JSON list of C-alpha atoms in Angstrom, two decimals:
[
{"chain": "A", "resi": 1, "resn": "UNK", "atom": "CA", "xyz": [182.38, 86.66, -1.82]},
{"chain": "A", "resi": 2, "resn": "UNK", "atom": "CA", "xyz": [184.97, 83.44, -1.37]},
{"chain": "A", "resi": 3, "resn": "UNK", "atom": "CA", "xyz": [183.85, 80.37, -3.10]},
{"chain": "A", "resi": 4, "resn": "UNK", "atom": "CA", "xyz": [183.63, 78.64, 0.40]},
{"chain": "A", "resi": 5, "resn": "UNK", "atom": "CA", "xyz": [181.73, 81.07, 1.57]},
{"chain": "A", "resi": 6, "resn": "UNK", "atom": "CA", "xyz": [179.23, 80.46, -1.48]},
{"chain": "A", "resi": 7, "resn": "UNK", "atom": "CA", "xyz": [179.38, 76.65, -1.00]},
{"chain": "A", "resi": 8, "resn": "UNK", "atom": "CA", "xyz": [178.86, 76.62, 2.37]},
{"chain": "A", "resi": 9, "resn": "UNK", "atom": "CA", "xyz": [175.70, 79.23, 1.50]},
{"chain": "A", "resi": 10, "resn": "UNK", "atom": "CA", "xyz": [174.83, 76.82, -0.89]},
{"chain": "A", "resi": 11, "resn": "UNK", "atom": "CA", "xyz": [174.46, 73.82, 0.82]},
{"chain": "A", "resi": 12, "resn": "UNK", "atom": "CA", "xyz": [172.74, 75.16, 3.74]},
{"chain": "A", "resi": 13, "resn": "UNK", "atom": "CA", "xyz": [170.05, 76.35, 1.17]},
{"chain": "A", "resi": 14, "resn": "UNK", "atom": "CA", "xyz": [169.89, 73.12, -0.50]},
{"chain": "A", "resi": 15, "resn": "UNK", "atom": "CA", "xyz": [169.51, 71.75, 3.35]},
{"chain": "A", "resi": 16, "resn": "UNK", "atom": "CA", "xyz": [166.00, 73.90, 3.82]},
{"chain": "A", "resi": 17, "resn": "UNK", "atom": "CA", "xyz": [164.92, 72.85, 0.25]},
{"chain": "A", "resi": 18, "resn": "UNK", "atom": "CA", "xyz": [165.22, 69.65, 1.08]},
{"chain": "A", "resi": 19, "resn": "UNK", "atom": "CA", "xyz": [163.73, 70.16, 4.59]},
{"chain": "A", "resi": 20, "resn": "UNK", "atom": "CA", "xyz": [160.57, 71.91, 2.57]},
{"chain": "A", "resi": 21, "resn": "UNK", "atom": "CA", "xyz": [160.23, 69.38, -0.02]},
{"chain": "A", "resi": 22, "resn": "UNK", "atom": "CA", "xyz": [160.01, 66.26, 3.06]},
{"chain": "A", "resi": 23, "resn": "UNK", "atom": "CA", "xyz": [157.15, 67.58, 3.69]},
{"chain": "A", "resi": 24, "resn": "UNK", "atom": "CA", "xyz": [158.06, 67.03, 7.47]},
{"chain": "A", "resi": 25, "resn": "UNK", "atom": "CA", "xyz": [158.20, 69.70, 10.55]},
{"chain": "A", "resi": 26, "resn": "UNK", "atom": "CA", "xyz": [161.26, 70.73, 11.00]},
{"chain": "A", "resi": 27, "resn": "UNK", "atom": "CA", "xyz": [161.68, 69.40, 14.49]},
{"chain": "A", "resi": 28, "resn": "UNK", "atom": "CA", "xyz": [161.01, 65.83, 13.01]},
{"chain": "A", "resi": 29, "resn": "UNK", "atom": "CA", "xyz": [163.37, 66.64, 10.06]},
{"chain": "A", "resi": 30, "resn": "UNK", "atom": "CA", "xyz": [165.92, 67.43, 12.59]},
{"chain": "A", "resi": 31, "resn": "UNK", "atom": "CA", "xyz": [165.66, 64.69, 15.12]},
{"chain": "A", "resi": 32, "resn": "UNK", "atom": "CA", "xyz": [166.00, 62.49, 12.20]},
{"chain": "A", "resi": 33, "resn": "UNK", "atom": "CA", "xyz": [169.28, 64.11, 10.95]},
{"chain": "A", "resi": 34, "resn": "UNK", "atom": "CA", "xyz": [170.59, 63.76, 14.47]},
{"chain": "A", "resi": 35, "resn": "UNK", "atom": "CA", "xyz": [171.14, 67.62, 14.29]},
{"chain": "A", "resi": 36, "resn": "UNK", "atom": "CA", "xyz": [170.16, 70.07, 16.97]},
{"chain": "A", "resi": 37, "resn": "UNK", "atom": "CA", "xyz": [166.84, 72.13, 16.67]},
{"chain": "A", "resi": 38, "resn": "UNK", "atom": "CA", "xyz": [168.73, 75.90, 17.75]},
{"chain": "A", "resi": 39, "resn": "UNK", "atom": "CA", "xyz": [171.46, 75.79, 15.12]},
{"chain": "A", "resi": 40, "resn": "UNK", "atom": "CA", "xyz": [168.71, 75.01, 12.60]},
{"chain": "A", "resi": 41, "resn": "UNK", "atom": "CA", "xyz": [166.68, 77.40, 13.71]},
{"chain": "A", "resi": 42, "resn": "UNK", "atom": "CA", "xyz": [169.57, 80.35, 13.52]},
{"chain": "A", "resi": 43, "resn": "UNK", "atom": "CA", "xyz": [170.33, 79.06, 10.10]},
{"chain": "A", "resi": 44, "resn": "UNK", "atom": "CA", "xyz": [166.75, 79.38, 9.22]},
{"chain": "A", "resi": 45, "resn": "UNK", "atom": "CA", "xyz": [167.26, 83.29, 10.22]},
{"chain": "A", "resi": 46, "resn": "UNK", "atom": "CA", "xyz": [169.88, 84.32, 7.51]},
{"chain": "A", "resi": 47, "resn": "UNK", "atom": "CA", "xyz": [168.21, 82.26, 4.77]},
{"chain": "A", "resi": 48, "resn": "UNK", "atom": "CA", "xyz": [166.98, 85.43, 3.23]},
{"chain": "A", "resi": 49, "resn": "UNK", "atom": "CA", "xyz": [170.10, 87.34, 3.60]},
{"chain": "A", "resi": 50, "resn": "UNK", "atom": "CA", "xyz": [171.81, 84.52, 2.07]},
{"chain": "A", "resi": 51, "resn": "UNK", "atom": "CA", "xyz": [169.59, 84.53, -1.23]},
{"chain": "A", "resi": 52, "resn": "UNK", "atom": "CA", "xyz": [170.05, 87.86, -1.45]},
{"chain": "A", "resi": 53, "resn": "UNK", "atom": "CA", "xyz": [174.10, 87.41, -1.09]},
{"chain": "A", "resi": 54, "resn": "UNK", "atom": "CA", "xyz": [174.05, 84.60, -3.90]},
{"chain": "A", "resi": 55, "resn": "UNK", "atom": "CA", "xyz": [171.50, 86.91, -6.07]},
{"chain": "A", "resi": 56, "resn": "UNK", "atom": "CA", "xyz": [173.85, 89.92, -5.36]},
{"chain": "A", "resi": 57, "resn": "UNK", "atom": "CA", "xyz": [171.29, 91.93, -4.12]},
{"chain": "A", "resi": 58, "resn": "UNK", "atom": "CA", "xyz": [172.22, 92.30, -0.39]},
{"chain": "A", "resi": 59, "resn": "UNK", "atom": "CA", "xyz": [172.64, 95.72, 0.93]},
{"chain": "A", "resi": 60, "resn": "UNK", "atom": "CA", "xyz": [174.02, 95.59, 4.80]},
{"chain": "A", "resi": 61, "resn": "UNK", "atom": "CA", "xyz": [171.71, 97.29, 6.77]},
{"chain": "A", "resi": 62, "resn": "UNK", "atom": "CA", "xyz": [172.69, 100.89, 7.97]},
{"chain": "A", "resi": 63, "resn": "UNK", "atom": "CA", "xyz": [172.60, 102.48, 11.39]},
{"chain": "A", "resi": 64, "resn": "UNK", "atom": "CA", "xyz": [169.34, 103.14, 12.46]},
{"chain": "A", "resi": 65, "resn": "UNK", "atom": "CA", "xyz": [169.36, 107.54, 13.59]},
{"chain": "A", "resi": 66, "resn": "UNK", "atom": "CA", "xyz": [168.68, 107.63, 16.98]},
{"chain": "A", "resi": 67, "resn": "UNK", "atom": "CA", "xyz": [165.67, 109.72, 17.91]},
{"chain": "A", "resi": 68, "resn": "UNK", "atom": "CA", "xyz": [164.96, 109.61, 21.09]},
{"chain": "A", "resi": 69, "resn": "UNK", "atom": "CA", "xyz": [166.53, 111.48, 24.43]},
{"chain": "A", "resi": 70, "resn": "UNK", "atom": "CA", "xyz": [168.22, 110.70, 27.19]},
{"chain": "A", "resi": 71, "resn": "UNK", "atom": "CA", "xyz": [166.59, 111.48, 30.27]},
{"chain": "A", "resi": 72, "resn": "UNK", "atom": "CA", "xyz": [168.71, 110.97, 33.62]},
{"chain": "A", "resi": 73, "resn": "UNK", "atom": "CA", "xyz": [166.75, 112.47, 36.82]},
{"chain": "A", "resi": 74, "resn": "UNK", "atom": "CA", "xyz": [168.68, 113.20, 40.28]},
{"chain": "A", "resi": 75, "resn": "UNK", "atom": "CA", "xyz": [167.00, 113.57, 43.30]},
{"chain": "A", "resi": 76, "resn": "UNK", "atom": "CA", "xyz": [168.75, 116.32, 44.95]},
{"chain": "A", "resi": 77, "resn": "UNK", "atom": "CA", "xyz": [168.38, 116.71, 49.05]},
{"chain": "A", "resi": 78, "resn": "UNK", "atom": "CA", "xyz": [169.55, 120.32, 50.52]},
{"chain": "A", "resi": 79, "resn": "UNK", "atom": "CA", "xyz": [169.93, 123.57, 47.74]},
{"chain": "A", "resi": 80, "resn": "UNK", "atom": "CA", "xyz": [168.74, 123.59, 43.97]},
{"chain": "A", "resi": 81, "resn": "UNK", "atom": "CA", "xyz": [172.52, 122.98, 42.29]},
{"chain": "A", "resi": 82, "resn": "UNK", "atom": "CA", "xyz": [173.27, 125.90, 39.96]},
{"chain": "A", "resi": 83, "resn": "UNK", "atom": "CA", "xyz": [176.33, 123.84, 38.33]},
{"chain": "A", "resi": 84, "resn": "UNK", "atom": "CA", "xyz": [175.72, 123.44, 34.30]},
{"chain": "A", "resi": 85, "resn": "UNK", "atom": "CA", "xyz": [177.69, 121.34, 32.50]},
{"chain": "A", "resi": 86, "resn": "UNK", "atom": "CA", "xyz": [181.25, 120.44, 33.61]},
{"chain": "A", "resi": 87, "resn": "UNK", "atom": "CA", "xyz": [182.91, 122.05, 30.21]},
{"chain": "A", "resi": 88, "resn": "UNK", "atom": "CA", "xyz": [181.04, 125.06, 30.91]},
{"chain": "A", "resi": 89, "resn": "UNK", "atom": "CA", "xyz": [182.94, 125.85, 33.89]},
{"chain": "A", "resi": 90, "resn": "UNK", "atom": "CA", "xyz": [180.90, 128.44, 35.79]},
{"chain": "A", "resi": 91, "resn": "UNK", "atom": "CA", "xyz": [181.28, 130.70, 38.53]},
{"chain": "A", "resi": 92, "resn": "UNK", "atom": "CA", "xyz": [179.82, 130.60, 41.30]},
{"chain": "A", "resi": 93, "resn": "UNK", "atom": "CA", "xyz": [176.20, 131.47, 42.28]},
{"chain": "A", "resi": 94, "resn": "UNK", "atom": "CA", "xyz": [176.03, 134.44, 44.89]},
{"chain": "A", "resi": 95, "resn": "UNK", "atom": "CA", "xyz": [172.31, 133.90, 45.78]},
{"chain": "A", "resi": 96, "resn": "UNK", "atom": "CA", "xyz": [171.76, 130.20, 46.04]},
{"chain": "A", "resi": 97, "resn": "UNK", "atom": "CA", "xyz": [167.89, 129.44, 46.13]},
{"chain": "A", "resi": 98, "resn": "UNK", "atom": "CA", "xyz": [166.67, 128.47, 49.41]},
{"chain": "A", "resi": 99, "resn": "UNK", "atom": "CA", "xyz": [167.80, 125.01, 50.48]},
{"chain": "A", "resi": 100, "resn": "UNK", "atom": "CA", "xyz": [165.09, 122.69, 49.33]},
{"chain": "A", "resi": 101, "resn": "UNK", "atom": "CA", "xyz": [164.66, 118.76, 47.92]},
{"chain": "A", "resi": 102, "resn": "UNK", "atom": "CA", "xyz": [163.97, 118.61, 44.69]},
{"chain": "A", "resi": 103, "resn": "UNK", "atom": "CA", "xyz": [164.85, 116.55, 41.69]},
{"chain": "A", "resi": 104, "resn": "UNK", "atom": "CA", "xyz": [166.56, 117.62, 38.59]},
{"chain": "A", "resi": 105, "resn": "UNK", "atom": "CA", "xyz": [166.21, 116.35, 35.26]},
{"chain": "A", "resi": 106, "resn": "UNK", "atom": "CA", "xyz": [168.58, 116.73, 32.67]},
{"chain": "A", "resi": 107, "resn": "UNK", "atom": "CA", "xyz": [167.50, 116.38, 28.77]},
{"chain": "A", "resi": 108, "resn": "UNK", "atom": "CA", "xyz": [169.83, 115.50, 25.88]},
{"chain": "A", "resi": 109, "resn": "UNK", "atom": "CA", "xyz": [169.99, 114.36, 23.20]},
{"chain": "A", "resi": 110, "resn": "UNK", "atom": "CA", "xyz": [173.04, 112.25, 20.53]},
{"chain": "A", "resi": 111, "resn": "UNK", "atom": "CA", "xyz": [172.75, 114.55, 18.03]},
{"chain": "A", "resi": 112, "resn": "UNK", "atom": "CA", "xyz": [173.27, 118.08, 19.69]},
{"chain": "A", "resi": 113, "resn": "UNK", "atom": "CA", "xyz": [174.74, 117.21, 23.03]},
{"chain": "A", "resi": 114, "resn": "UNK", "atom": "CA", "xyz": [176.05, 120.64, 23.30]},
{"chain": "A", "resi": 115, "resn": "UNK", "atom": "CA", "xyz": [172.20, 121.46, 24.00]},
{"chain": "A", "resi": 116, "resn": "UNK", "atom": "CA", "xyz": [170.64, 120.47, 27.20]},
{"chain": "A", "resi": 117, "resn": "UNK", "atom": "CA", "xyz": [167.64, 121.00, 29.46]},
{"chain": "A", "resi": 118, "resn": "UNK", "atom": "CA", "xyz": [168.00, 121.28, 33.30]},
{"chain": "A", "resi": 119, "resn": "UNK", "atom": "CA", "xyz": [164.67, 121.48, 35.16]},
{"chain": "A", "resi": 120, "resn": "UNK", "atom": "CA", "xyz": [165.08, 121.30, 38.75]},
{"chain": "A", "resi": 121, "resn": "UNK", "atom": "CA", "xyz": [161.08, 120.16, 40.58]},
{"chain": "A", "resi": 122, "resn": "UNK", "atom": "CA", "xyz": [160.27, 120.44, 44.24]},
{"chain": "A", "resi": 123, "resn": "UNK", "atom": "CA", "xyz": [159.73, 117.06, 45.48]},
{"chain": "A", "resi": 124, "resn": "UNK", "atom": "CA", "xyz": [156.26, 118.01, 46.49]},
{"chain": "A", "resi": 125, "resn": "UNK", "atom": "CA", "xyz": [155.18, 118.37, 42.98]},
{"chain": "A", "resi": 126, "resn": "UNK", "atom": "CA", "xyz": [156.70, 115.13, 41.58]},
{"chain": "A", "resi": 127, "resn": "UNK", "atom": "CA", "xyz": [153.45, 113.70, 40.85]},
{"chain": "A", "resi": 128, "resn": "UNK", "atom": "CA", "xyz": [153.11, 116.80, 38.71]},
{"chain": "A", "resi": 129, "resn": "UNK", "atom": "CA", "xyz": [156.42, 116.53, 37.04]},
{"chain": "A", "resi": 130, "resn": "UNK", "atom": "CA", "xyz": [156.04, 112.72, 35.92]},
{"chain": "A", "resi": 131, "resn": "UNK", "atom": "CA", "xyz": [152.75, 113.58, 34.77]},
{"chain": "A", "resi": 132, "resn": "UNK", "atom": "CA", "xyz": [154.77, 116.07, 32.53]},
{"chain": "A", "resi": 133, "resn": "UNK", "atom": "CA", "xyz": [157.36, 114.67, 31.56]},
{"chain": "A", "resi": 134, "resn": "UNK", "atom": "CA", "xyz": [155.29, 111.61, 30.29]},
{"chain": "A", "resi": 135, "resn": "UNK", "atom": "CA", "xyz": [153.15, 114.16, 28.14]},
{"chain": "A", "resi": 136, "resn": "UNK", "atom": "CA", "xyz": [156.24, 115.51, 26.42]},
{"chain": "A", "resi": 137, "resn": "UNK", "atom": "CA", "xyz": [158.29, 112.77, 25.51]},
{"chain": "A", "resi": 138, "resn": "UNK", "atom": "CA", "xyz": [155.44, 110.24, 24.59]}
]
């Protein structure tokens, strides 16, 4: 760490000790600094992280594994599509299913996005599908 990195931790530190020993709020502290309540506030936020920093005992935080999916529903007017994904490049369906409207939802997730779920639903049975959808990825 630079050393005016330290002194500036440092004297912010020493600036909430002295806050805590006034024995004031810290809006009244403030006000009579002539100081503005949000930057105190934000500074009030990394005290912690700064203790730790001084102590040597910070560890940045790592990137949180995402765990959920990705959901993206299309409502589709006219035939079912039969096109997969665009790397896939497929041929061409010979027996489309009858025209109908229906909605299509596509599953995914970050970690395998090679893997995906299509599920194409008549639009009469939305009600159903929500219903279903809410069940499995609750």
């Amino acid at each position: 760490m630079k050393e005016s990195h330290r002194l500036r931790i440092e004297r912010h530190l020493a600036e909430f000790a002295a806050w805590r020993a006034s024995g004031l709020t810290l809006q009244a502290f403030v006000q009579q600094r002539g100081e503005e309540l949000s930057v105190w506030r934000a500074r009030l936020t990394w005290e912690r992280r700064w203790q730790q920093m001084l102590a040597g005992t910070y560890q940045k935080p790592t990137a949180q594994k995402q765990t959920t999916a990705f959901v993206k529903a299309i409502a589709q007017q006219g035939q079912a599509p039969t096109q997969t994904h665009p790397r896939q490049n497929p041929a061409p369906n010979p027996n489309p299913t009858p025209a109908q409207d229906s909605v299509c939802i596509e599953l995914s997730t970050p970690q395998h996005p090679d893997l995906q779920a299509r599920i194409h639903w008549p639009i009469q049975h939305i009600a159903h599908s929500s219903a279903w959808l809410r069940e499995v990825l609750a």
